[in-house]
Coordinates of C-alpha atoms in Angstrom, one line a residue:
Chain A
M25 CA 59.4 78.7 114.1
N26 CA 58.8 79.3 110.4
I27 CA 61.4 81.6 109.0
V28 CA 61.2 83.0 105.5
V29 CA 64.3 84.6 103.9
L30 CA 63.9 87.0 101.0
V31 CA 66.6 86.4 98.6
K32 CA 67.4 88.3 95.4
Q33 CA 69.7 87.3 92.6
V34 CA 71.9 90.2 91.4
P35 CA 74.9 90.6 89.1
D36 CA 78.1 90.0 91.2
S37 CA 79.0 93.4 92.7
G38 CA 82.7 92.4 92.4
T39 CA 82.5 92.4 88.6
Q40 CA 81.8 94.9 85.8
R41 CA 78.0 95.6 85.9
S42 CA 75.7 97.6 83.6
L43 CA 72.2 98.3 82.7
D44 CA 70.5 96.9 79.6
P45 CA 70.5 99.9 77.1
S46 CA 67.3 98.6 75.5
D47 CA 65.1 99.3 78.6
N48 CA 67.5 100.6 81.2
T49 CA 66.9 97.6 83.5
V50 CA 69.6 95.6 85.2
A51 CA 71.6 93.7 82.6
R52 CA 71.5 90.0 83.7
A53 CA 72.4 88.3 80.5
G54 CA 76.2 87.9 80.4
A55 CA 76.5 89.0 84.0
D56 CA 77.8 86.7 86.7
N57 CA 74.6 86.4 88.7
V58 CA 74.9 85.5 92.4
V59 CA 72.9 85.7 95.6
N60 CA 72.8 89.4 96.7
E61 CA 75.7 89.4 99.0
I62 CA 74.0 90.8 102.1
D63 CA 71.1 88.3 101.7
E64 CA 73.7 85.5 102.5
Y65 CA 73.9 87.0 106.0
A66 CA 70.1 86.8 106.3
I67 CA 70.2 83.2 105.3
E68 CA 73.0 82.4 107.8
E69 CA 71.0 84.1 110.6
A70 CA 67.9 82.1 109.7
L71 CA 69.9 78.9 109.8
T72 CA 71.4 79.9 113.2
V73 CA 67.9 80.6 114.7
K74 CA 66.6 77.4 113.3
E75 CA 69.6 75.4 114.6
A76 CA 69.0 76.9 118.1
Q77 CA 65.2 76.7 118.2
G78 CA 64.1 74.2 115.5
G79 CA 61.7 75.1 112.8
E80 CA 61.9 75.5 109.0
V81 CA 63.7 78.0 106.7
T82 CA 62.0 78.8 103.5
V83 CA 63.6 80.9 100.8
L84 CA 61.4 83.3 98.8
T85 CA 62.6 85.0 95.6
V86 CA 61.0 87.0 92.8
G87 CA 63.1 86.7 89.7
P88 CA 63.6 85.3 86.2
A89 CA 64.0 81.5 85.7
S90 CA 67.7 81.8 86.1
A91 CA 67.2 82.8 89.7
T92 CA 67.0 79.1 90.5
D93 CA 70.8 79.3 90.9
A94 CA 70.3 81.8 93.8
I95 CA 67.7 79.5 95.4
R96 CA 70.0 76.5 95.0
K97 CA 72.8 78.4 96.8
A98 CA 70.4 79.2 99.7
L99 CA 69.2 75.5 99.8
S100 CA 72.8 74.2 99.7
M101 CA 73.7 76.4 102.7
G102 CA 70.9 74.6 104.6
A103 CA 67.5 76.2 103.9
D104 CA 64.7 73.6 103.8
K105 CA 62.6 74.7 100.8
A106 CA 61.9 77.6 98.5
V107 CA 59.2 79.5 96.7
H108 CA 60.1 81.1 93.4
V109 CA 57.8 83.7 91.9
V110 CA 58.5 83.8 88.2
D111 CA 56.5 85.5 85.5
D112 CA 57.6 87.4 82.4
A113 CA 55.2 90.3 83.3
I114 CA 57.3 91.1 86.4
H115 CA 60.3 92.3 84.4
G116 CA 61.3 95.9 85.2
S117 CA 59.0 96.1 88.3
C118 CA 59.8 98.9 90.8
A119 CA 60.3 98.3 94.5
I120 CA 56.6 99.1 95.3
Q121 CA 55.4 96.6 92.7
T122 CA 57.9 94.0 93.9
S123 CA 56.7 94.5 97.4
A124 CA 53.1 93.7 96.3
I125 CA 54.3 90.5 94.8
L126 CA 56.4 89.5 97.8
A127 CA 53.5 90.4 100.2
A128 CA 51.0 88.3 98.2
A129 CA 53.4 85.4 98.2
L130 CA 54.1 85.8 102.0
Q131 CA 50.3 85.8 102.6
Q132 CA 50.1 82.3 101.1
M133 CA 52.9 81.1 103.5
E134 CA 53.2 80.6 107.2
Y135 CA 55.8 82.8 108.8
D136 CA 56.9 83.9 112.2
L137 CA 60.0 85.7 111.2
V138 CA 60.9 87.2 107.8
L139 CA 64.6 88.0 107.2
T140 CA 66.3 89.8 104.4
G141 CA 69.5 91.6 103.6
A142 CA 69.4 95.4 104.3
T143 CA 69.8 96.3 100.7
S144 CA 70.5 94.8 97.3
T145 CA 73.7 95.6 95.5
D146 CA 71.9 96.2 92.2
G147 CA 68.9 98.4 93.0
Q148 CA 70.2 99.7 96.4
V149 CA 66.8 101.0 97.2
A150 CA 66.7 99.4 100.7
V151 CA 63.0 100.0 101.3
M152 CA 61.7 96.4 100.9
P153 CA 61.4 95.6 104.6
A154 CA 59.5 98.8 105.2
L155 CA 57.2 98.3 102.2
L156 CA 56.4 94.7 103.3
A157 CA 55.9 95.7 106.9
E158 CA 53.3 98.2 105.7
R159 CA 51.6 95.8 103.4
L160 CA 51.5 92.9 105.9
G161 CA 50.8 95.0 108.9
I162 CA 53.7 93.6 110.9
P163 CA 56.6 95.4 112.6
Q164 CA 59.9 95.9 110.9
V165 CA 63.3 96.2 112.4
S166 CA 66.0 97.3 109.9
G167 CA 69.8 96.9 109.9
A168 CA 70.3 94.2 112.5
Q169 CA 73.8 93.5 113.7
K170 CA 72.6 91.0 116.3
L171 CA 69.4 89.1 116.6
T172 CA 67.8 86.8 119.1
V173 CA 64.4 85.2 119.3
E174 CA 62.9 84.8 122.8
G175 CA 59.5 83.3 122.9
S176 CA 57.3 85.4 120.7
T177 CA 59.6 88.4 120.6
V178 CA 62.5 89.2 118.4
K179 CA 65.3 91.2 120.0
V180 CA 67.6 93.1 117.6
N181 CA 70.6 95.4 117.9
R182 CA 70.1 97.9 115.1
Q183 CA 73.4 99.1 113.8
T184 CA 73.9 102.9 113.7
D185 CA 77.0 105.0 112.8
G186 CA 77.9 105.4 116.5
G187 CA 76.8 102.1 118.0
Y188 CA 73.4 100.4 118.1
W189 CA 69.9 100.6 119.3
A190 CA 68.5 97.7 121.2
L191 CA 65.0 97.1 119.8
E192 CA 62.4 94.4 120.1
A193 CA 59.3 93.5 118.3
P194 CA 56.5 90.9 118.6
L195 CA 56.4 88.1 116.1
P196 CA 55.6 87.9 113.3
A197 CA 58.0 90.6 112.2
I198 CA 60.4 91.4 109.4
V199 CA 64.1 92.1 110.1
S200 CA 66.8 93.2 107.7
T201 CA 70.4 92.3 108.4
W202 CA 73.7 94.0 107.9
D203 CA 76.9 92.2 107.0
T204 CA 78.1 92.6 110.6
I205 CA 75.6 90.2 112.0
N206 CA 77.5 86.9 111.3
E207 CA 79.8 85.1 109.0
P208 CA 77.8 83.2 106.4
R209 CA 78.8 79.6 106.0
Y210 CA 80.0 78.1 102.7
P211 CA 77.8 75.4 101.3
S212 CA 79.2 72.0 102.1
F213 CA 79.5 69.3 99.5
K214 CA 76.8 67.4 101.3
G215 CA 74.6 70.5 101.3
I216 CA 75.1 71.0 97.6
M217 CA 74.1 67.4 96.8
A218 CA 71.1 67.6 99.1
A219 CA 69.9 70.9 97.7
K220 CA 68.6 69.4 94.5
K221 CA 66.2 67.1 96.3
K222 CA 64.6 70.0 98.3
P223 CA 61.2 71.3 97.2
V224 CA 61.1 74.4 95.2
E225 CA 57.6 75.7 94.5
T226 CA 57.1 77.9 91.4
K227 CA 54.4 80.5 91.4
S228 CA 53.1 82.8 88.7
L229 CA 51.3 86.2 89.2
A230 CA 48.0 84.3 88.6
D231 CA 48.8 81.9 91.4
L232 CA 49.2 85.0 93.7
G233 CA 46.0 86.7 92.4
I234 CA 48.0 89.6 90.9
D235 CA 46.8 91.4 87.8
P236 CA 49.9 91.4 85.4
S237 CA 49.1 94.9 84.2
T238 CA 49.7 96.3 87.7
V239 CA 53.4 95.2 87.7
G240 CA 56.3 95.4 85.3
L241 CA 58.2 98.2 83.6
A242 CA 55.2 99.8 81.8
S243 CA 53.4 100.6 85.0
A244 CA 56.4 101.0 87.4
T245 CA 56.3 104.0 89.8
S246 CA 59.9 104.7 89.0
S247 CA 62.1 104.0 86.1
V248 CA 65.6 104.7 85.0
L249 CA 65.6 107.5 82.3
D250 CA 69.3 107.5 81.5
F251 CA 72.6 106.1 82.8
A252 CA 76.3 106.5 82.2
G253 CA 79.3 104.5 83.1
R254 CA 81.7 105.5 85.9
P255 CA 84.1 108.1 84.5
P256 CA 87.6 106.6 84.0
K257 CA 90.1 107.1 86.8
G258 CA 92.1 110.3 86.3
E259 CA 95.9 110.3 86.0
G260 CA 96.3 111.6 89.5
V261 CA 98.5 114.5 90.7
K262 CA 102.2 114.3 91.1
V263 CA 103.7 116.5 93.8
N264 CA 107.4 117.0 94.0
D265 CA 108.5 117.5 97.6
E266 CA 110.6 120.6 97.7
G267 CA 110.3 121.0 101.5
D268 CA 106.7 121.9 101.2
G269 CA 105.3 118.4 100.4
A270 CA 103.2 118.1 103.4
Q271 CA 101.6 121.5 102.8
K272 CA 100.8 120.6 99.1
F273 CA 99.5 117.3 100.2
V274 CA 97.0 118.9 102.7
E275 CA 96.1 121.5 100.1
Y276 CA 95.2 118.7 97.6
L277 CA 93.1 116.9 100.2
A278 CA 91.3 120.1 101.0
S279 CA 90.7 120.9 97.3
Q280 CA 89.1 117.4 97.0
K281 CA 87.0 118.2 100.2
I282 CA 88.6 115.1 101.8
V283 CA 89.7 117.2 104.8
Chain B
M6 CA 77.7 63.2 89.7
D7 CA 75.6 65.3 87.3
A8 CA 77.3 68.3 85.7
D9 CA 75.1 70.8 87.5
D10 CA 75.9 69.5 91.0
F11 CA 79.6 69.4 90.2
E12 CA 79.5 73.0 88.9
Q13 CA 78.1 74.1 92.3
I14 CA 80.8 72.2 94.1
R15 CA 83.5 73.8 91.9
K16 CA 82.1 77.2 92.6
A17 CA 82.0 76.6 96.3
V18 CA 85.7 75.5 96.2
R19 CA 86.6 78.5 94.1
Q20 CA 84.9 80.9 96.6
L21 CA 86.6 79.3 99.6
V22 CA 90.0 79.6 97.9
R23 CA 89.6 83.1 96.7
E24 CA 87.9 84.6 99.8
E25 CA 89.4 82.6 102.6
V26 CA 92.8 81.2 101.5
I27 CA 94.3 83.8 99.1
P28 CA 94.0 86.7 101.6
R29 CA 96.0 84.5 104.1
E30 CA 98.7 83.2 101.9
E31 CA 101.4 85.4 103.4
E32 CA 100.3 84.6 106.9
I33 CA 100.4 80.8 106.1
D34 CA 103.9 81.3 104.5
L35 CA 105.3 83.3 107.5
D36 CA 103.7 81.2 110.3
D37 CA 104.3 77.9 108.4
R38 CA 100.9 76.7 109.4
I39 CA 97.3 76.6 108.2
P40 CA 95.2 78.5 110.7
E41 CA 92.9 76.4 112.8
E42 CA 89.7 78.1 111.6
L43 CA 90.7 77.5 108.0
R44 CA 91.2 73.8 108.8
G45 CA 87.6 74.0 110.3
A46 CA 86.2 75.5 107.1
I47 CA 88.0 72.9 105.0
A48 CA 86.5 70.1 107.0
D49 CA 83.0 71.7 107.1
M50 CA 83.0 72.0 103.3
G51 CA 83.9 68.3 102.9
L52 CA 87.3 68.7 101.3
F53 CA 88.9 66.0 103.5
G54 CA 86.9 63.4 101.6
Y55 CA 86.2 64.8 98.2
A56 CA 87.9 61.9 96.4
L57 CA 86.8 59.2 98.9
P58 CA 83.8 57.0 98.1
E59 CA 80.4 58.4 98.7
E60 CA 79.2 55.5 100.7
Y61 CA 81.9 56.2 103.3
G62 CA 81.1 59.9 103.6
G63 CA 83.1 61.3 100.7
L64 CA 82.1 62.8 97.4
G65 CA 83.6 60.2 95.2
V66 CA 84.8 62.4 92.3
N67 CA 86.2 60.8 89.2
M68 CA 89.4 62.1 87.7
K69 CA 87.7 64.4 85.3
E70 CA 86.1 66.1 88.3
D71 CA 89.2 65.7 90.5
V72 CA 91.4 67.7 88.0
E73 CA 88.8 70.5 87.8
L74 CA 88.9 70.9 91.6
A75 CA 92.7 70.7 91.5
F76 CA 92.8 73.6 89.1
E77 CA 91.0 75.6 91.8
F78 CA 93.2 74.3 94.7
G79 CA 96.3 75.0 92.7
Y80 CA 95.4 78.7 92.4
T81 CA 96.6 79.3 96.0
T82 CA 99.4 78.1 98.3
P83 CA 100.0 74.4 97.9
A84 CA 99.9 74.1 101.7
F85 CA 96.1 74.4 101.4
R86 CA 95.7 71.3 99.3
S87 CA 98.4 69.5 101.2
L88 CA 96.4 69.5 104.4
F89 CA 93.6 67.4 102.9
G90 CA 95.6 65.9 100.1
T91 CA 96.9 62.8 101.8
N92 CA 93.4 61.8 103.1
N93 CA 92.0 62.0 99.5
G94 CA 95.1 60.9 97.8
I95 CA 97.7 58.3 98.4
A96 CA 96.8 57.3 102.0
G97 CA 93.0 57.3 101.7
Q98 CA 93.0 55.7 98.3
V99 CA 94.9 52.7 99.4
I100 CA 92.4 52.0 102.1
A101 CA 89.4 52.8 99.8
K102 CA 90.7 50.6 96.9
F103 CA 92.3 47.7 98.7
G104 CA 91.2 47.8 102.3
S105 CA 88.7 45.2 103.8
E106 CA 85.1 46.3 104.4
E107 CA 86.0 46.5 108.1
Q108 CA 89.0 48.7 107.4
K109 CA 87.0 51.0 105.2
Q110 CA 84.2 51.4 107.8
R111 CA 86.8 52.1 110.5
Y112 CA 88.8 54.7 108.7
L113 CA 87.2 56.3 105.7
P114 CA 84.3 58.1 107.3
R115 CA 86.6 59.7 109.8
L116 CA 89.2 60.6 107.1
A117 CA 86.4 62.1 105.0
A118 CA 85.2 64.2 107.9
G119 CA 88.7 65.4 108.6
E120 CA 88.6 63.9 112.1
L121 CA 91.7 61.8 111.2
I122 CA 94.6 62.7 109.1
G123 CA 96.1 59.9 107.1
S124 CA 99.7 60.0 105.8
F125 CA 101.3 57.8 103.2
A126 CA 104.7 56.4 104.2
L127 CA 106.5 54.9 101.2
T128 CA 109.6 57.0 100.5
E129 CA 112.9 56.1 102.2
A130 CA 116.4 57.3 102.0
E131 CA 117.2 54.7 99.3
A132 CA 113.8 54.1 97.9
G133 CA 111.4 56.5 96.3
S134 CA 110.0 55.9 92.9
D135 CA 112.1 52.8 92.7
P136 CA 111.2 50.3 95.5
A137 CA 114.3 48.1 95.1
G138 CA 116.0 49.7 98.0
L139 CA 113.0 49.6 100.4
R140 CA 114.5 48.7 103.8
T141 CA 111.6 48.9 106.1
T142 CA 110.6 45.4 107.2
A143 CA 107.5 43.8 108.5
R144 CA 108.1 40.5 110.2
R145 CA 105.4 38.1 111.3
D146 CA 105.1 37.8 115.1
G147 CA 102.4 35.6 116.4
D148 CA 99.1 36.8 115.0
G149 CA 100.4 40.2 114.0
W150 CA 103.4 41.9 112.5
V151 CA 106.4 43.9 113.8
I152 CA 107.5 46.9 111.6
S153 CA 110.9 48.4 111.6
G154 CA 112.5 51.1 109.5
S155 CA 112.5 54.7 108.7
K156 CA 110.6 56.9 106.1
R157 CA 111.5 60.2 104.8
Y158 CA 109.7 63.4 103.4
I159 CA 106.4 62.1 104.7
T160 CA 103.7 64.7 104.0
N161 CA 101.5 65.5 107.0
A162 CA 103.5 63.2 109.3
P163 CA 103.5 65.8 112.1
L164 CA 99.7 66.0 111.9
A165 CA 99.0 62.3 111.1
D166 CA 96.7 60.1 113.2
L167 CA 97.5 57.1 111.0
F168 CA 100.2 56.0 108.5
V169 CA 99.8 53.8 105.5
V170 CA 103.2 52.2 105.7
F171 CA 104.9 50.2 103.0
A172 CA 107.3 47.5 104.3
R173 CA 109.1 44.5 102.9
S174 CA 107.2 41.5 104.4
D175 CA 109.1 38.9 102.4
P176 CA 112.9 39.4 102.7
E177 CA 113.5 36.8 100.0
E178 CA 111.7 38.8 97.3
R179 CA 113.3 41.7 95.5
G180 CA 112.2 44.9 93.7
G181 CA 108.5 45.5 94.0
R182 CA 107.6 42.0 95.1
G183 CA 107.3 41.1 98.7
I184 CA 106.2 44.5 99.8
S185 CA 103.0 44.8 101.9
S186 CA 101.0 47.8 103.2
F187 CA 99.8 48.4 106.7
V188 CA 97.7 50.9 108.6
V189 CA 99.7 52.0 111.6
D190 CA 98.3 54.2 114.4
A191 CA 100.6 57.2 114.8
K192 CA 100.4 56.7 118.6
A193 CA 101.5 53.1 118.5
P194 CA 104.5 52.4 120.7
G195 CA 107.7 52.6 118.7
V196 CA 106.4 55.2 116.2
S197 CA 108.4 58.5 116.4
L198 CA 108.9 61.5 114.2
G199 CA 111.9 63.5 113.2
A200 CA 111.9 67.3 113.3
K201 CA 109.7 69.1 110.8
D202 CA 111.7 69.5 107.5
K203 CA 112.9 72.9 106.6
K204 CA 112.0 73.4 103.0
M205 CA 112.7 75.8 100.1
G206 CA 109.0 76.5 99.7
Q207 CA 105.5 75.1 100.3
S208 CA 105.6 76.6 103.8
G209 CA 102.6 75.5 105.8
A210 CA 102.8 72.0 104.3
W211 CA 104.6 69.8 106.8
T212 CA 106.8 66.9 106.2
S213 CA 109.2 64.9 108.4
E214 CA 110.9 61.6 108.9
V215 CA 109.0 58.8 110.5
F216 CA 110.7 56.1 112.5
F217 CA 109.2 52.7 113.2
D218 CA 111.1 50.9 116.0
E219 CA 109.8 47.4 116.4
V220 CA 106.2 48.6 116.1
R221 CA 103.8 45.8 116.8
V222 CA 100.6 45.9 114.7
P223 CA 97.7 43.4 114.7
A224 CA 97.0 41.1 111.8
D225 CA 94.1 43.3 110.6
A226 CA 96.5 46.2 110.0
L227 CA 97.6 44.6 106.7
V228 CA 95.8 46.3 103.8
G229 CA 95.0 44.0 100.9
E230 CA 97.0 41.0 99.9
E231 CA 100.4 40.2 101.6
G232 CA 103.3 41.0 99.3
R233 CA 101.3 43.0 96.8
G234 CA 101.7 46.4 98.4
Y235 CA 103.9 48.0 95.8
S236 CA 101.7 47.3 92.8
K237 CA 98.9 48.9 94.8
A238 CA 101.1 51.9 95.5
L239 CA 101.7 52.3 91.7
T240 CA 98.0 52.6 90.8
V241 CA 97.5 55.1 93.5
L242 CA 100.6 57.1 92.5
S243 CA 99.4 57.5 88.9
R244 CA 96.2 59.0 90.1
G245 CA 98.2 61.3 92.3
R246 CA 100.4 62.3 89.4
L247 CA 97.5 63.5 87.3
H248 CA 96.2 65.4 90.3
I249 CA 99.6 67.1 90.7
A250 CA 99.6 68.0 87.0
A251 CA 96.3 69.8 87.5
M252 CA 97.7 71.6 90.6
C253 CA 100.5 72.9 88.4
V254 CA 97.9 74.2 85.9
G255 CA 96.2 76.0 88.7
M256 CA 99.4 77.6 89.9
A257 CA 100.3 78.6 86.3
Q258 CA 97.0 80.3 85.9
R259 CA 97.6 82.2 89.2
V260 CA 101.1 83.5 88.3
L261 CA 99.8 84.4 84.8
D262 CA 96.9 86.4 86.4
E263 CA 99.4 88.1 88.8
S264 CA 101.7 88.9 85.9
V265 CA 99.0 90.3 83.6
A266 CA 97.6 92.5 86.4
Y267 CA 101.1 93.8 87.2
A268 CA 102.2 94.4 83.6
A269 CA 99.0 96.3 82.8
T270 CA 99.5 98.8 85.6
A271 CA 103.2 99.0 86.6
K272 CA 104.9 101.8 84.7
Q273 CA 108.4 102.4 83.2
G274 CA 109.1 105.6 81.3
G275 CA 105.5 106.7 81.8
A276 CA 103.9 103.7 80.1
P277 CA 102.6 100.4 81.5
I278 CA 105.4 97.7 81.1
G279 CA 102.8 95.6 79.2
R280 CA 103.4 97.9 76.3
F281 CA 106.8 96.4 75.9
Q282 CA 106.6 93.5 73.4
L283 CA 109.2 91.5 75.3
V284 CA 107.0 91.6 78.3
Q285 CA 104.1 90.6 76.1
A286 CA 106.1 87.7 74.9
L287 CA 106.7 86.4 78.5
I288 CA 103.0 86.6 79.1
A289 CA 102.1 85.0 75.7
D290 CA 104.5 82.1 76.4
M291 CA 103.0 81.6 79.9
H292 CA 99.5 81.6 78.5
T293 CA 100.2 79.3 75.6
E294 CA 101.9 76.6 77.7
L295 CA 99.2 76.9 80.4
V296 CA 96.3 76.3 78.0
A297 CA 98.2 73.4 76.5
G298 CA 98.8 71.9 79.9
R299 CA 95.1 72.3 80.9
A300 CA 93.9 70.6 77.7
L301 CA 96.4 67.8 78.3
V302 CA 95.2 67.3 81.8
R303 CA 91.6 67.2 80.8
D304 CA 92.3 64.7 78.0
V305 CA 94.4 62.4 80.2
A306 CA 91.7 62.5 82.9
A307 CA 89.0 61.4 80.5
R308 CA 91.3 58.5 79.3
Y309 CA 92.0 57.6 83.0
D310 CA 88.3 57.4 83.8
S311 CA 87.6 55.3 80.8
G312 CA 90.5 53.0 81.7
E313 CA 92.2 53.6 78.4
D314 CA 95.4 54.8 80.0
T315 CA 96.2 54.9 83.7
S316 CA 100.0 55.0 83.5
V317 CA 101.7 56.8 80.6
G318 CA 99.1 59.6 80.3
P319 CA 99.3 60.7 84.0
S320 CA 103.1 60.6 83.8
A321 CA 103.1 62.7 80.6
A322 CA 100.7 65.2 82.1
K323 CA 102.8 65.4 85.3
L324 CA 106.0 65.8 83.4
F325 CA 104.7 68.5 81.1
C326 CA 102.8 70.5 83.6
S327 CA 105.4 70.5 86.4
E328 CA 108.1 71.6 84.0
M329 CA 105.6 74.1 82.5
V330 CA 104.8 75.7 85.9
G331 CA 108.5 75.9 86.6
R332 CA 108.9 78.1 83.4
A333 CA 105.7 80.0 84.2
T334 CA 106.8 81.0 87.7
D335 CA 110.2 81.9 86.4
R336 CA 108.7 84.2 83.8
A337 CA 106.3 85.6 86.3
V338 CA 109.2 86.7 88.5
Q339 CA 110.8 88.2 85.3
V340 CA 107.6 90.2 84.5
H341 CA 107.7 91.6 88.0
G342 CA 111.3 92.7 87.8
G343 CA 113.0 93.5 91.1
L344 CA 109.7 93.3 92.8
G345 CA 109.4 89.7 91.8
Y346 CA 112.5 88.9 94.0
L347 CA 110.9 90.3 97.2
R348 CA 109.5 88.0 99.8
T349 CA 106.1 89.8 99.9
T350 CA 105.4 89.4 96.2
P351 CA 103.2 86.3 95.6
V352 CA 105.1 85.2 92.5
E353 CA 108.3 85.0 94.5
R354 CA 106.6 82.5 96.8
F355 CA 105.1 80.5 93.9
Y356 CA 108.6 80.4 92.3
R357 CA 109.9 78.5 95.3
D358 CA 106.7 76.4 95.8
A359 CA 106.7 75.3 92.2
R360 CA 110.1 73.7 92.4
L361 CA 108.8 70.7 94.4
Y362 CA 106.4 69.8 91.6
R363 CA 109.2 68.5 89.5
L364 CA 110.4 66.3 92.4
Y365 CA 107.6 64.7 94.3
E366 CA 105.1 62.0 93.1
G367 CA 108.0 60.9 90.9
T368 CA 110.7 63.2 89.5
S369 CA 110.6 64.4 85.9
E370 CA 113.2 61.8 85.2
V371 CA 111.1 59.0 86.6
Q372 CA 108.1 60.2 84.6
R373 CA 110.2 60.0 81.4
V374 CA 111.2 56.4 82.3
I375 CA 107.6 55.5 82.9
I376 CA 106.5 57.1 79.6
G377 CA 109.4 55.8 77.5
G378 CA 109.4 52.3 79.1
G379 CA 105.6 52.1 78.9
L380 CA 105.6 52.9 75.2
L381 CA 108.4 50.5 74.4
R382 CA 107.0 47.6 76.4
A383 CA 103.7 48.1 74.7
A384 CA 105.5 47.7 71.4
G385 CA 106.8 44.4 72.6
M386 CA 110.2 45.2 74.1
P387 CA 111.0 42.7 76.9
R388 CA 111.1 44.0 80.5
S389 CA 114.8 43.1 81.2

């Protein structure tokens, strides 16, 4: 069983994040860059499947040179090897362009199952599994809260607001995971020490046979025109309870369309 | 270890502390125990052996690395570190530094994996930092030894699988001479425990008395040379002192962060209390002493690793940082006002937890004696 996990490095969603005002792309310099939080669940699921059935877990990432930290984290959790697509021309690529790069990289790899987090905390586009399924001609199952592999079939409980759908797809397939699927492990000290010795293959656009002019900010299908910071928190409303506190409270909630 | 590897390790520890331990501090305090699944996570990460040698399953950190990890451990309840502290610290180090190859093979991999908990049994009713009154005896009996006596305030005793016991093996000798160290199985006939101590703070970290009633141990239970146990204990204790100094820095950082966050948002008279310059002064003093303590610990750790100073420096760091964190937690309660006196406020808990730092691994008074005596002896003053 060859499992490929798509991993993205993003600015830590628990910290102050911004866009770079020079070109409106994600500001990475100065940010605390980490593995996209939901991708850690995909890594954990890949390791769980591997531990049950054997096989190999490969991490695939598209990102700047500094994304090696994200790769390292995945390897220290227990992934076996990694492919890092890095090329200056990729900067500012939209989801469609990125999917072309990932698909080209996947076509050079052997995979039975592709796993990824359901969305990234920076772009929050959440379309990568669908785009890749289309490009690779394989089934996609999105938003898994449970996953099992039985023979050449992947069975997935797809999370919905009210419960789940039980779905299955023939392998090879791509599955995206939610943070309800498992509890990702922490890297162990032994895992961290071993990670450095694991193979990381670096690929450029040329290695993937992609024309650099077809990717990047200049030819992106979508781009950010403008952005603004979150407005500061208001002072709040103070209500003195003169016997009608409950009524005023409900009126306030109604005025905010909360009830 | 190269700096890059170590940075990954420090980050993993920080993540575990902040995501898994801090949210459960109050539960640990109220239940007086580390939850089983947290113990599992601690073992899985490798924390039970971070300071034990690599060839026996540990990580083999030097003191420069040790103190950086202790800054992270110190940021949460001391009970967290206490659980794996004795394996890495005083109990494990005695075996790692002075044990035979056979003893190392037998104990260290299992200590590093967290399968065994080792506990260090030195302190007695009349002997702590000064060994003169050590009453526990080890008498030769055929091939082996028979150990009798009682130990007090023994960290992790209620969890221990083995004790590293210090006992007087030569009744003719006095002071530090004639003391030997032994590895004793906690299940050996004659070993029994007192009730778990009820403490002011550090809930979740267990201590108790340990009684040895004619406990028979084989010849190979002796660790290192007969009669040289106390000098061994001293070298291990100085490492532990520096580690505790770094724990104090971690706690001081935590109560400073708690205080800054509180002062920036809590209001009096319509304005954040942080606007009051006397509140700013409390925070400024906490910060200034904290950064001084951190710099001191890092400097002493570098000198410890180079071998330049393994005695006076660790004591100076432990003295300053344990006193410093006492003042920091006191100021933190002050910044929080009445809220700081309530049981559910973290700084109230740290205020109680911090008090132990000035007592164990040598009181502040003992550290002063080590520092002053060490400097004077180095200048040529005779020992007695």
